[in-house]
mmCIF file of N, CA and C in Angstrom:
data_model
loop_
_atom_site.group_PDB
_atom_site.id
_atom_site.type_symbol
_atom_site.label_atom_id
_atom_site.label_comp_id
_atom_site.label_asym_id
_atom_site.label_seq_id
_atom_site.Cartn_x
_atom_site.Cartn_y
_atom_site.Cartn_z
ATOM 1 N N MET A 1070 3.626 7.500 -2.569
ATOM 2 C CA MET A 1070 4.574 7.662 -1.492
ATOM 3 C C MET A 1070 5.856 6.917 -1.863
ATOM 4 N N LYS A 1071 6.989 7.570 -1.662
ATOM 5 C CA LYS A 1071 8.296 6.972 -1.941
ATOM 6 C C LYS A 1071 8.886 6.380 -0.667
ATOM 7 N N LEU A 1072 9.289 5.117 -0.767
ATOM 8 C CA LEU A 1072 9.847 4.414 0.381
ATOM 9 C C LEU A 1072 11.208 3.823 0.026
ATOM 10 N N LEU A 1073 12.200 4.107 0.833
ATOM 11 C CA LEU A 1073 13.472 3.405 0.700
ATOM 12 C C LEU A 1073 13.421 2.232 1.671
ATOM 13 N N ILE A 1074 13.568 1.040 1.148
ATOM 14 C CA ILE A 1074 13.455 -0.173 1.954
ATOM 15 C C ILE A 1074 14.855 -0.597 2.397
ATOM 16 N N ASP A 1075 15.053 -0.689 3.692
ATOM 17 C CA ASP A 1075 16.352 -1.074 4.241
ATOM 18 C C ASP A 1075 16.595 -2.567 4.019
ATOM 19 N N THR A 1076 17.851 -2.926 3.994
ATOM 20 C CA THR A 1076 18.267 -4.305 3.732
ATOM 21 C C THR A 1076 17.608 -5.295 4.680
ATOM 22 N N ASN A 1077 17.468 -4.942 5.954
ATOM 23 C CA ASN A 1077 16.920 -5.908 6.915
ATOM 24 C C ASN A 1077 15.480 -6.284 6.606
ATOM 25 N N VAL A 1078 14.722 -5.384 6.022
ATOM 26 C CA VAL A 1078 13.327 -5.685 5.667
ATOM 27 C C VAL A 1078 13.289 -6.689 4.509
ATOM 28 N N VAL A 1079 14.177 -6.516 3.554
ATOM 29 C CA VAL A 1079 14.264 -7.462 2.435
ATOM 30 C C VAL A 1079 14.673 -8.837 2.956
ATOM 31 N N LEU A 1080 15.650 -8.864 3.838
ATOM 32 C CA LEU A 1080 16.105 -10.143 4.385
ATOM 33 C C LEU A 1080 15.039 -10.815 5.244
ATOM 34 N N ASP A 1081 14.184 -10.034 5.897
ATOM 35 C CA ASP A 1081 13.070 -10.625 6.646
ATOM 36 C C ASP A 1081 12.236 -11.516 5.740
ATOM 37 N N VAL A 1082 11.989 -11.035 4.527
ATOM 38 C CA VAL A 1082 11.166 -11.780 3.572
ATOM 39 C C VAL A 1082 11.955 -12.957 2.994
ATOM 40 N N LEU A 1083 13.153 -12.679 2.507
ATOM 41 C CA LEU A 1083 13.943 -13.717 1.824
ATOM 42 C C LEU A 1083 14.372 -14.842 2.758
ATOM 43 N N CYS A 1084 14.585 -14.509 4.025
ATOM 44 C CA CYS A 1084 15.012 -15.518 5.005
ATOM 45 C C CYS A 1084 13.845 -16.053 5.831
ATOM 46 N N ASN A 1085 12.629 -15.561 5.515
ATOM 47 C CA ASN A 1085 11.427 -16.005 6.221
ATOM 48 C C ASN A 1085 11.602 -15.888 7.742
ATOM 49 N N ARG A 1086 12.067 -14.722 8.170
ATOM 50 C CA ARG A 1086 12.318 -14.490 9.594
ATOM 51 C C ARG A 1086 10.984 -14.452 10.346
ATOM 52 N N LYS A 1087 10.818 -15.419 11.188
ATOM 53 C CA LYS A 1087 9.544 -15.717 11.843
ATOM 54 C C LYS A 1087 8.807 -14.494 12.399
ATOM 55 N N ASP A 1088 9.468 -13.700 13.178
ATOM 56 C CA ASP A 1088 8.781 -12.596 13.850
ATOM 57 C C ASP A 1088 8.554 -11.377 12.966
ATOM 58 N N PHE A 1089 9.138 -11.373 11.772
ATOM 59 C CA PHE A 1089 9.106 -10.159 10.957
ATOM 60 C C PHE A 1089 8.562 -10.348 9.545
ATOM 61 N N VAL A 1090 8.503 -11.574 9.078
ATOM 62 C CA VAL A 1090 8.183 -11.825 7.677
ATOM 63 C C VAL A 1090 6.794 -11.329 7.275
ATOM 64 N N GLU A 1091 5.825 -11.436 8.154
ATOM 65 C CA GLU A 1091 4.457 -11.072 7.773
ATOM 66 C C GLU A 1091 4.343 -9.597 7.372
ATOM 67 N N ASN A 1092 4.784 -8.699 8.229
ATOM 68 C CA ASN A 1092 4.669 -7.275 7.918
ATOM 69 C C ASN A 1092 5.617 -6.844 6.805
ATOM 70 N N SER A 1093 6.823 -7.405 6.795
ATOM 71 C CA SER A 1093 7.763 -7.063 5.728
ATOM 72 C C SER A 1093 7.236 -7.538 4.376
ATOM 73 N N SER A 1094 6.577 -8.692 4.347
ATOM 74 C CA SER A 1094 5.976 -9.195 3.107
ATOM 75 C C SER A 1094 4.858 -8.276 2.623
ATOM 76 N N LYS A 1095 4.108 -7.715 3.556
ATOM 77 C CA LYS A 1095 3.047 -6.776 3.180
ATOM 78 C C LYS A 1095 3.637 -5.515 2.544
ATOM 79 N N VAL A 1096 4.769 -5.060 3.060
ATOM 80 C CA VAL A 1096 5.451 -3.904 2.462
ATOM 81 C C VAL A 1096 5.888 -4.257 1.044
ATOM 82 N N PHE A 1097 6.474 -5.449 0.870
ATOM 83 C CA PHE A 1097 6.863 -5.912 -0.466
ATOM 84 C C PHE A 1097 5.677 -5.856 -1.411
ATOM 85 N N LYS A 1098 4.547 -6.393 -0.964
ATOM 86 C CA LYS A 1098 3.353 -6.477 -1.800
ATOM 87 C C LYS A 1098 2.856 -5.086 -2.186
ATOM 88 N N LEU A 1099 2.889 -4.154 -1.258
ATOM 89 C CA LEU A 1099 2.463 -2.788 -1.556
ATOM 90 C C LEU A 1099 3.369 -2.143 -2.607
ATOM 91 N N CYS A 1100 4.636 -2.490 -2.584
ATOM 92 C CA CYS A 1100 5.563 -1.965 -3.599
ATOM 93 C C CYS A 1100 5.379 -2.705 -4.926
ATOM 94 N N GLU A 1101 5.192 -4.000 -4.847
ATOM 95 C CA GLU A 1101 5.011 -4.804 -6.060
ATOM 96 C C GLU A 1101 3.754 -4.388 -6.821
ATOM 97 N N THR A 1102 2.700 -4.069 -6.098
ATOM 98 C CA THR A 1102 1.438 -3.669 -6.730
ATOM 99 C C THR A 1102 1.383 -2.164 -7.000
ATOM 100 N N LYS A 1103 2.502 -1.485 -6.746
ATOM 101 C CA LYS A 1103 2.666 -0.042 -7.027
ATOM 102 C C LYS A 1103 1.743 0.851 -6.210
ATOM 103 N N LYS A 1104 1.306 0.341 -5.051
ATOM 104 C CA LYS A 1104 0.573 1.199 -4.113
ATOM 105 C C LYS A 1104 1.531 2.238 -3.541
ATOM 106 N N PHE A 1105 2.796 1.827 -3.369
ATOM 107 C CA PHE A 1105 3.883 2.705 -2.965
ATOM 108 C C PHE A 1105 5.021 2.528 -3.953
ATOM 109 N N ASP A 1106 5.831 3.560 -4.093
ATOM 110 C CA ASP A 1106 7.037 3.461 -4.909
ATOM 111 C C ASP A 1106 8.163 2.982 -4.009
ATOM 112 N N GLY A 1107 8.570 1.734 -4.209
ATOM 113 C CA GLY A 1107 9.613 1.138 -3.384
ATOM 114 C C GLY A 1107 10.972 1.255 -4.035
ATOM 115 N N TYR A 1108 11.962 1.611 -3.240
ATOM 116 C CA TYR A 1108 13.333 1.777 -3.709
ATOM 117 C C TYR A 1108 14.282 0.989 -2.827
ATOM 118 N N LEU A 1109 15.321 0.470 -3.451
ATOM 119 C CA LEU A 1109 16.442 -0.131 -2.739
ATOM 120 C C LEU A 1109 17.693 0.622 -3.135
ATOM 121 N N SER A 1110 18.545 0.878 -2.170
ATOM 122 C CA SER A 1110 19.853 1.434 -2.486
ATOM 123 C C SER A 1110 20.680 0.339 -3.154
ATOM 124 N N ALA A 1111 21.505 0.729 -4.110
ATOM 125 C CA ALA A 1111 22.359 -0.255 -4.799
ATOM 126 C C ALA A 1111 23.248 -1.007 -3.816
ATOM 127 N N ILE A 1112 23.561 -0.419 -2.693
ATOM 128 C CA ILE A 1112 24.394 -1.105 -1.691
ATOM 129 C C ILE A 1112 23.684 -2.322 -1.112
ATOM 130 N N SER A 1113 22.360 -2.310 -1.099
ATOM 131 C CA SER A 1113 21.608 -3.416 -0.509
ATOM 132 C C SER A 1113 21.726 -4.707 -1.308
ATOM 133 N N VAL A 1114 21.758 -4.600 -2.621
ATOM 134 C CA VAL A 1114 21.728 -5.809 -3.455
ATOM 135 C C VAL A 1114 22.956 -6.694 -3.231
ATOM 136 N N PRO A 1115 24.188 -6.164 -3.316
ATOM 137 C CA PRO A 1115 25.330 -7.048 -3.036
ATOM 138 C C PRO A 1115 25.376 -7.514 -1.583
ATOM 139 N N ASN A 1116 24.892 -6.689 -0.656
ATOM 140 C CA ASN A 1116 24.855 -7.123 0.738
ATOM 141 C C ASN A 1116 23.909 -8.310 0.924
ATOM 142 N N ILE A 1117 22.761 -8.256 0.275
ATOM 143 C CA ILE A 1117 21.801 -9.364 0.331
ATOM 144 C C ILE A 1117 22.411 -10.620 -0.278
ATOM 145 N N ALA A 1118 23.038 -10.476 -1.440
ATOM 146 C CA ALA A 1118 23.677 -11.629 -2.091
ATOM 147 C C ALA A 1118 24.772 -12.217 -1.209
ATOM 148 N N TYR A 1119 25.552 -11.371 -0.574
ATOM 149 C CA TYR A 1119 26.631 -11.836 0.299
ATOM 150 C C TYR A 1119 26.078 -12.621 1.478
ATOM 151 N N ILE A 1120 25.027 -12.113 2.082
ATOM 152 C CA ILE A 1120 24.443 -12.779 3.247
ATOM 153 C C ILE A 1120 23.828 -14.130 2.872
ATOM 154 N N LEU A 1121 23.206 -14.204 1.688
ATOM 155 C CA LEU A 1121 22.501 -15.419 1.282
ATOM 156 C C LEU A 1121 23.369 -16.419 0.511
ATOM 157 N N ARG A 1122 24.586 -16.048 0.167
ATOM 158 C CA ARG A 1122 25.413 -16.853 -0.737
ATOM 159 C C ARG A 1122 25.656 -18.283 -0.277
ATOM 160 N N LYS A 1123 25.740 -18.516 1.027
ATOM 161 C CA LYS A 1123 26.032 -19.863 1.528
ATOM 162 C C LYS A 1123 24.794 -20.736 1.599
ATOM 163 N N GLU A 1124 23.627 -20.093 1.566
ATOM 164 C CA GLU A 1124 22.378 -20.842 1.714
ATOM 165 C C GLU A 1124 21.679 -21.123 0.395
ATOM 166 N N LEU A 1125 22.026 -20.377 -0.661
ATOM 167 C CA LEU A 1125 21.316 -20.496 -1.928
ATOM 168 C C LEU A 1125 22.284 -20.757 -3.083
ATOM 169 N N SER A 1126 21.768 -21.397 -4.090
ATOM 170 C CA SER A 1126 22.573 -21.610 -5.300
ATOM 171 C C SER A 1126 22.729 -20.286 -6.043
ATOM 172 N N ILE A 1127 23.703 -20.232 -6.924
ATOM 173 C CA ILE A 1127 23.918 -19.022 -7.720
ATOM 174 C C ILE A 1127 22.695 -18.739 -8.595
ATOM 175 N N GLU A 1128 22.026 -19.779 -9.079
ATOM 176 C CA GLU A 1128 20.830 -19.599 -9.897
ATOM 177 C C GLU A 1128 19.706 -18.949 -9.083
ATOM 178 N N LYS A 1129 19.535 -19.395 -7.843
ATOM 179 C CA LYS A 1129 18.501 -18.826 -6.982
ATOM 180 C C LYS A 1129 18.835 -17.368 -6.648
ATOM 181 N N LEU A 1130 20.109 -17.080 -6.384
ATOM 182 C CA LEU A 1130 20.518 -15.694 -6.115
ATOM 183 C C LEU A 1130 20.245 -14.799 -7.319
ATOM 184 N N LYS A 1131 20.555 -15.295 -8.505
ATOM 185 C CA LYS A 1131 20.281 -14.518 -9.726
ATOM 186 C C LYS A 1131 18.786 -14.230 -9.852
ATOM 187 N N SER A 1132 17.979 -15.231 -9.578
ATOM 188 C CA SER A 1132 16.527 -15.079 -9.657
ATOM 189 C C SER A 1132 16.040 -14.025 -8.663
ATOM 190 N N ILE A 1133 16.575 -14.049 -7.470
ATOM 191 C CA ILE A 1133 16.189 -13.074 -6.439
ATOM 192 C C ILE A 1133 16.563 -11.667 -6.883
ATOM 193 N N ILE A 1134 17.756 -11.500 -7.420
ATOM 194 C CA ILE A 1134 18.204 -10.169 -7.863
ATOM 195 C C ILE A 1134 17.307 -9.647 -8.976
ATOM 196 N N VAL A 1135 16.929 -10.501 -9.898
ATOM 197 C CA VAL A 1135 16.025 -10.094 -10.973
ATOM 198 C C VAL A 1135 14.675 -9.680 -10.396
ATOM 199 N N LYS A 1136 14.146 -10.462 -9.462
ATOM 200 C CA LYS A 1136 12.847 -10.140 -8.861
ATOM 201 C C LYS A 1136 12.901 -8.830 -8.079
ATOM 202 N N LEU A 1137 13.996 -8.608 -7.361
ATOM 203 C CA LEU A 1137 14.136 -7.350 -6.620
ATOM 204 C C LEU A 1137 14.115 -6.167 -7.578
ATOM 205 N N ASN A 1138 14.722 -6.335 -8.748
ATOM 206 C CA ASN A 1138 14.738 -5.270 -9.753
ATOM 207 C C ASN A 1138 13.369 -5.042 -10.374
ATOM 208 N N ILE A 1139 12.521 -6.027 -10.321
ATOM 209 C CA ILE A 1139 11.159 -5.870 -10.833
ATOM 210 C C ILE A 1139 10.275 -5.163 -9.802
ATOM 211 N N ILE A 1140 10.421 -5.545 -8.545
ATOM 212 C CA ILE A 1140 9.575 -4.994 -7.483
ATOM 213 C C ILE A 1140 9.994 -3.585 -7.090
ATOM 214 N N PHE A 1141 11.303 -3.354 -7.026
ATOM 215 C CA PHE A 1141 11.839 -2.084 -6.528
ATOM 216 C C PHE A 1141 12.650 -1.370 -7.600
ATOM 217 N N SER A 1142 12.695 -0.057 -7.495
ATOM 218 C CA SER A 1142 13.641 0.728 -8.278
ATOM 219 C C SER A 1142 14.950 0.732 -7.499
ATOM 220 N N ILE A 1143 16.046 0.511 -8.205
ATOM 221 C CA ILE A 1143 17.351 0.488 -7.553
ATOM 222 C C ILE A 1143 17.990 1.869 -7.701
ATOM 223 N N ILE A 1144 18.384 2.434 -6.577
ATOM 224 C CA ILE A 1144 19.015 3.755 -6.568
ATOM 225 C C ILE A 1144 20.518 3.567 -6.681
ATOM 226 N N GLU A 1145 21.080 4.133 -7.728
ATOM 227 C CA GLU A 1145 22.524 4.032 -7.901
ATOM 228 C C GLU A 1145 23.231 4.844 -6.817
ATOM 229 N N LEU A 1146 24.440 4.410 -6.507
ATOM 230 C CA LEU A 1146 25.285 5.186 -5.603
ATOM 231 C C LEU A 1146 26.129 6.121 -6.443
ATOM 232 N N LYS A 1147 26.173 7.362 -6.042
ATOM 233 C CA LYS A 1147 26.981 8.349 -6.746
ATOM 234 C C LYS A 1147 28.223 8.641 -5.913
ATOM 235 N N PRO A 1148 29.302 9.034 -6.573
ATOM 236 C CA PRO A 1148 30.528 9.317 -5.809
ATOM 237 C C PRO A 1148 30.309 10.295 -4.657
ATOM 238 N N ASN A 1149 29.488 11.304 -4.870
ATOM 239 C CA ASN A 1149 29.234 12.281 -3.810
ATOM 240 C C ASN A 1149 28.479 11.672 -2.624
ATOM 241 N N ASP A 1150 27.659 10.639 -2.882
ATOM 242 C CA ASP A 1150 26.955 9.957 -1.790
ATOM 243 C C ASP A 1150 27.956 9.382 -0.789
ATOM 244 N N LEU A 1151 29.042 8.844 -1.318
ATOM 245 C CA LEU A 1151 30.053 8.224 -0.463
ATOM 246 C C LEU A 1151 30.681 9.249 0.471
ATOM 247 N N ILE A 1152 30.881 10.452 -0.041
ATOM 248 C CA ILE A 1152 31.457 11.529 0.763
ATOM 249 C C ILE A 1152 30.422 12.060 1.751
ATOM 250 N N LEU A 1153 29.210 12.320 1.262
ATOM 251 C CA LEU A 1153 28.163 12.860 2.142
ATOM 252 C C LEU A 1153 27.909 11.935 3.332
ATOM 253 N N ALA A 1154 27.953 10.630 3.094
ATOM 254 C CA ALA A 1154 27.694 9.662 4.167
ATOM 255 C C ALA A 1154 28.750 9.735 5.263
ATOM 256 N N THR A 1155 29.977 10.092 4.893
ATOM 257 C CA THR A 1155 31.034 10.180 5.917
ATOM 258 C C THR A 1155 30.818 11.368 6.839
ATOM 259 N N ASP A 1156 30.077 12.360 6.368
ATOM 260 C CA ASP A 1156 29.833 13.560 7.173
ATOM 261 C C ASP A 1156 28.652 13.413 8.131
ATOM 262 N N LEU A 1157 27.899 12.338 8.001
ATOM 263 C CA LEU A 1157 26.743 12.144 8.864
ATOM 264 C C LEU A 1157 27.161 11.500 10.185
ATOM 265 N N ASP A 1158 26.411 11.810 11.217
ATOM 266 C CA ASP A 1158 26.691 11.263 12.541
ATOM 267 C C ASP A 1158 25.961 9.928 12.711
ATOM 268 N N PHE A 1159 26.477 8.908 12.007
ATOM 269 C CA PHE A 1159 25.920 7.562 12.053
ATOM 270 C C PHE A 1159 26.999 6.608 12.559
ATOM 271 N N LYS A 1160 26.597 5.605 13.309
ATOM 272 C CA LYS A 1160 27.553 4.581 13.755
ATOM 273 C C LYS A 1160 27.913 3.636 12.613
ATOM 274 N N ASP A 1161 26.962 3.411 11.704
ATOM 275 C CA ASP A 1161 27.133 2.443 10.628
ATOM 276 C C ASP A 1161 27.159 3.179 9.292
ATOM 277 N N TYR A 1162 28.237 3.012 8.552
ATOM 278 C CA TYR A 1162 28.401 3.699 7.270
ATOM 279 C C TYR A 1162 27.319 3.290 6.271
ATOM 280 N N GLU A 1163 26.940 2.017 6.257
ATOM 281 C CA GLU A 1163 25.896 1.569 5.335
ATOM 282 C C GLU A 1163 24.577 2.292 5.608
ATOM 283 N N ASP A 1164 24.235 2.461 6.873
ATOM 284 C CA ASP A 1164 23.010 3.186 7.215
ATOM 285 C C ASP A 1164 23.100 4.646 6.768
ATOM 286 N N ALA A 1165 24.279 5.232 6.904
ATOM 287 C CA ALA A 1165 24.481 6.605 6.431
ATOM 288 C C ALA A 1165 24.263 6.683 4.919
ATOM 289 N N LEU A 1166 24.758 5.692 4.194
ATOM 290 C CA LEU A 1166 24.540 5.658 2.734
ATOM 291 C C LEU A 1166 23.056 5.531 2.405
ATOM 292 N N GLN A 1167 22.350 4.698 3.158
ATOM 293 C CA GLN A 1167 20.910 4.544 2.945
ATOM 294 C C GLN A 1167 20.209 5.893 3.144
ATOM 295 N N SER A 1168 20.602 6.593 4.185
ATOM 296 C CA SER A 1168 20.004 7.891 4.487
ATOM 297 C C SER A 1168 20.277 8.905 3.378
ATOM 298 N N VAL A 1169 21.498 8.937 2.889
ATOM 299 C CA VAL A 1169 21.871 9.854 1.804
ATOM 300 C C VAL A 1169 21.047 9.554 0.551
ATOM 301 N N CYS A 1170 20.916 8.275 0.225
ATOM 302 C CA CYS A 1170 20.129 7.885 -0.957
ATOM 303 C C CYS A 1170 18.660 8.271 -0.779
ATOM 304 N N ALA A 1171 18.126 8.038 0.402
ATOM 305 C CA ALA A 1171 16.726 8.381 0.668
ATOM 306 C C ALA A 1171 16.503 9.880 0.504
ATOM 307 N N LYS A 1172 17.421 10.666 0.994
ATOM 308 C CA LYS A 1172 17.290 12.118 0.859
ATOM 309 C C LYS A 1172 17.372 12.526 -0.610
ATOM 310 N N ARG A 1173 18.306 11.940 -1.346
ATOM 311 C CA ARG A 1173 18.496 12.325 -2.749
ATOM 312 C C ARG A 1173 17.257 12.053 -3.586
ATOM 313 N N ILE A 1174 16.559 10.952 -3.320
ATOM 314 C CA ILE A 1174 15.361 10.637 -4.113
ATOM 315 C C ILE A 1174 14.096 11.271 -3.524
ATOM 316 N N LYS A 1175 14.290 11.998 -2.425
ATOM 317 C CA LYS A 1175 13.166 12.641 -1.741
ATOM 318 C C LYS A 1175 12.144 11.614 -1.239
ATOM 319 N N ALA A 1176 12.662 10.555 -0.629
ATOM 320 C CA ALA A 1176 11.795 9.523 -0.057
ATOM 321 C C ALA A 1176 10.992 10.102 1.093
ATOM 322 N N ASP A 1177 9.796 9.577 1.251
ATOM 323 C CA ASP A 1177 8.964 9.992 2.377
ATOM 324 C C ASP A 1177 9.424 9.317 3.670
ATOM 325 N N PHE A 1178 9.851 8.061 3.544
ATOM 326 C CA PHE A 1178 10.288 7.296 4.715
ATOM 327 C C PHE A 1178 11.359 6.291 4.318
ATOM 328 N N ILE A 1179 12.172 5.931 5.300
ATOM 329 C CA ILE A 1179 13.036 4.755 5.231
ATOM 330 C C ILE A 1179 12.306 3.685 6.034
ATOM 331 N N ILE A 1180 12.116 2.518 5.433
ATOM 332 C CA ILE A 1180 11.431 1.419 6.116
ATOM 333 C C ILE A 1180 12.497 0.455 6.629
ATOM 334 N N THR A 1181 12.553 0.330 7.944
ATOM 335 C CA THR A 1181 13.583 -0.483 8.589
ATOM 336 C C THR A 1181 13.069 -0.999 9.916
ATOM 337 N N ARG A 1182 13.671 -2.056 10.399
ATOM 338 C CA ARG A 1182 13.354 -2.496 11.759
ATOM 339 C C ARG A 1182 14.261 -1.808 12.775
ATOM 340 N N ASN A 1183 15.300 -1.163 12.296
ATOM 341 C CA ASN A 1183 16.281 -0.548 13.185
ATOM 342 C C ASN A 1183 16.176 0.975 13.126
ATOM 343 N N THR A 1184 15.037 1.496 13.535
ATOM 344 C CA THR A 1184 14.828 2.942 13.428
ATOM 345 C C THR A 1184 15.833 3.732 14.259
ATOM 346 N N LYS A 1185 16.298 3.162 15.356
ATOM 347 C CA LYS A 1185 17.266 3.877 16.195
ATOM 348 C C LYS A 1185 18.567 4.152 15.441
ATOM 349 N N ASP A 1186 18.896 3.303 14.477
ATOM 350 C CA ASP A 1186 20.111 3.505 13.687
ATOM 351 C C ASP A 1186 19.991 4.707 12.759
ATOM 352 N N PHE A 1187 18.780 5.184 12.553
ATOM 353 C CA PHE A 1187 18.523 6.306 11.638
ATOM 354 C C PHE A 1187 18.056 7.565 12.374
ATOM 355 N N LYS A 1188 18.357 7.647 13.662
ATOM 356 C CA LYS A 1188 17.877 8.794 14.441
ATOM 357 C C LYS A 1188 18.422 10.113 13.915
ATOM 358 N N ASN A 1189 19.568 10.104 13.239
ATOM 359 C CA ASN A 1189 20.152 11.330 12.693
ATOM 360 C C ASN A 1189 19.845 11.528 11.206
ATOM 361 N N SER A 1190 18.966 10.714 10.675
ATOM 362 C CA SER A 1190 18.623 10.795 9.249
ATOM 363 C C SER A 1190 17.698 11.981 8.983
ATOM 364 N N GLN A 1191 17.893 12.623 7.855
ATOM 365 C CA GLN A 1191 16.998 13.702 7.444
ATOM 366 C C GLN A 1191 15.683 13.155 6.898
ATOM 367 N N VAL A 1192 15.676 11.872 6.542
ATOM 368 C CA VAL A 1192 14.448 11.193 6.123
ATOM 369 C C VAL A 1192 14.026 10.294 7.288
ATOM 370 N N LYS A 1193 12.811 10.455 7.732
ATOM 371 C CA LYS A 1193 12.326 9.698 8.893
ATOM 372 C C LYS A 1193 12.306 8.201 8.611
ATOM 373 N N ALA A 1194 12.789 7.437 9.578
ATOM 374 C CA ALA A 1194 12.763 5.977 9.488
ATOM 375 C C ALA A 1194 11.608 5.453 10.331
ATOM 376 N N ILE A 1195 10.843 4.541 9.726
ATOM 377 C CA ILE A 1195 9.736 3.895 10.440
ATOM 378 C C ILE A 1195 9.800 2.390 10.171
ATOM 379 N N THR A 1196 9.149 1.639 11.018
ATOM 380 C CA THR A 1196 9.125 0.179 10.864
ATOM 381 C C THR A 1196 8.052 -0.226 9.859
ATOM 382 N N PRO A 1197 8.124 -1.456 9.362
ATOM 383 C CA PRO A 1197 7.037 -1.942 8.513
ATOM 384 C C PRO A 1197 5.677 -1.837 9.204
ATOM 385 N N GLU A 1198 5.627 -2.125 10.496
ATOM 386 C CA GLU A 1198 4.375 -2.037 11.242
ATOM 387 C C GLU A 1198 3.827 -0.611 11.245
ATOM 388 N N GLN A 1199 4.708 0.349 11.474
ATOM 389 C CA GLN A 1199 4.275 1.752 11.475
ATOM 390 C C GLN A 1199 3.744 2.177 10.116
ATOM 391 N N LEU A 1200 4.377 1.717 9.048
ATOM 392 C CA LEU A 1200 3.904 2.033 7.710
ATOM 393 C C LEU A 1200 2.511 1.448 7.496
ATOM 394 N N LEU A 1201 2.316 0.210 7.890
ATOM 395 C CA LEU A 1201 1.032 -0.459 7.672
ATOM 396 C C LEU A 1201 -0.095 0.181 8.482
ATOM 397 N N GLU A 1202 0.259 0.804 9.595
ATOM 398 C CA GLU A 1202 -0.741 1.504 10.410
ATOM 399 C C GLU A 1202 -1.202 2.807 9.768
ATOM 400 N N LYS A 1203 -0.382 3.368 8.877
ATOM 401 C CA LYS A 1203 -0.693 4.674 8.269
ATOM 402 C C LYS A 1203 -1.815 4.564 7.294
#
């Protein structure tokens, strides 16, 4: 099963977000052990680094980026993705890009805590909890 993992799920794990870390960590583990094919959009990596930059050293950020590349396949952004995302009826451009990438790789699901943000996505968005129930 192909899963595009949204930025918020990655941050749940990296920031040890109390209410979300357990299930998001299980999703990580399923991707790390290749039970599922986990993907991150290339847009997620710099966003994660930007969010964590004030809390972590540059060495720790580098280590995280390397580990993310080991656990997940990174989906490059193509010029056409940028255009396609503008045509989608999304409030958030980043979410539109995630949806475009998920469709291009033929992902089965987008894993996110914000499923309402993906209501117009052609790839169904589900939460980590919903995935674990399957």
